[in-house]
């Protein structure tokens, strides 16, 4: 039901349907950031609705994509093969042709049950299905690409009214896959507003968390699902006894957290499960060790954190690694001993750490979510 927007704005609220899925944590984070930005830029003017299309509308086994994603991503070769085998214009078209009959009913029901003035997709696997499902009655459609650089062809359906990408590299890809330049915007990955708030007193925050205040803090994060060889990396850092505090965020990977709790730690260590306080964790830390997830990297840039990337999804996250390296905001360290070497440099040379931190901050796009919110508003005729 569309509600009026209040006395100042007699016209009804515009309904925006966000299509995402909890495959990893990045799609949800980006969606929530845009919804937050819509409310900040245009208070009370929008009704936003988030739909996990896999979970709510697709048949088995796709319905279980959020559960299937973490184990599959632990077999990087399989991931890389699937990514490359389905990438490219013709191949991605074939993927849609083959899969559409299977998801057609769900996609049509999704459209029927979620009337919207604008659909915003943050997932590559829904675009062409939906375009086919609404062939007879198309709705305004905006794709926000939540991969940074290596963007799969399935992101780019020419029938989308607008496509937002994060980098010039992704823009080139979009053009290669047939998106008209006029329908493309290079803006950045939407990140929650809280990352842009400076932390007034990081030592006080560290104290509250029980962290030592006299040591640099290494933050170790493996994406929303605590992925990649996080345990091996944590243990290698521990063996090296770096003169630092190690903070590990295991995300939704409860098993990993339980295993790490049994380790004989030789340096100050703090272990956490999934946190909703990532902005504070990043603001209070000095270095980030993570897999090359686009959301985490974009957040780290805003927080000015130098990055050690210890894992990536082949194909999908390859470009993120090169991107971070070219910006000199971090290093690629696929072996635990390389992670340790990179961290040792930064622990022992605050000057080198500062240079990487500044490079990281220079790459930040803190206003991306608000800029996309203004684009959404423009699409549906909402103005200040
Ligand atoms: N995240 C979080 N709490 C956690 C772990 C991760 O909020 O405990 C968020 C993180 O801040 C980022 C997202 O989950 O926004 C992970 O996205 P990314 O694109 O880096 O990787 P993905 O999990 O999608 O592979």
PDB file of C-alpha atoms in Angstrom, residues 27 121-124 127 143-147 150-157 163 179:
ATOM      1  CA  UNK A  27      24.684  -7.493  -1.603  1.00  0.00           C
ATOM      2  CA  UNK A 121      18.981  -4.957  -8.697  1.00  0.00           C
ATOM      3  CA  UNK A 122      22.243  -5.576  -6.868  1.00  0.00           C
ATOM      4  CA  UNK A 123      22.733  -9.152  -8.089  1.00  0.00           C
ATOM      5  CA  UNK A 124      23.936 -10.424 -11.470  1.00  0.00           C
ATOM      6  CA  UNK A 127      18.571  -9.268 -14.265  1.00  0.00           C
ATOM      7  CA  UNK A 143      21.218  -2.193 -11.927  1.00  0.00           C
ATOM      8  CA  UNK A 144      23.777  -1.320  -9.270  1.00  0.00           C
ATOM      9  CA  UNK A 145      26.818  -3.487  -9.920  1.00  0.00           C
ATOM     10  CA  UNK A 146      28.267  -4.538  -6.578  1.00  0.00           C
ATOM     11  CA  UNK A 147      31.469  -6.010  -7.976  1.00  0.00           C
ATOM     12  CA  UNK A 150      35.786  -8.075 -12.779  1.00  0.00           C
ATOM     13  CA  UNK A 151      32.118  -7.741 -13.593  1.00  0.00           C
ATOM     14  CA  UNK A 152      30.349 -10.774 -15.063  1.00  0.00           C
ATOM     15  CA  UNK A 153      28.309 -10.376 -18.273  1.00  0.00           C
ATOM     16  CA  UNK A 154      25.110 -11.299 -16.412  1.00  0.00           C
ATOM     17  CA  UNK A 155      25.221  -7.936 -14.677  1.00  0.00           C
ATOM     18  CA  UNK A 156      24.665  -6.167 -17.967  1.00  0.00           C
ATOM     19  CA  UNK A 157      21.254  -6.481 -19.546  1.00  0.00           C
ATOM     20  CA  UNK A 163      23.484   0.747 -14.896  1.00  0.00           C
ATOM     21  CA  UNK A 179      25.244  -1.087 -22.380  1.00  0.00           C
TER      22      UNK A 179
END
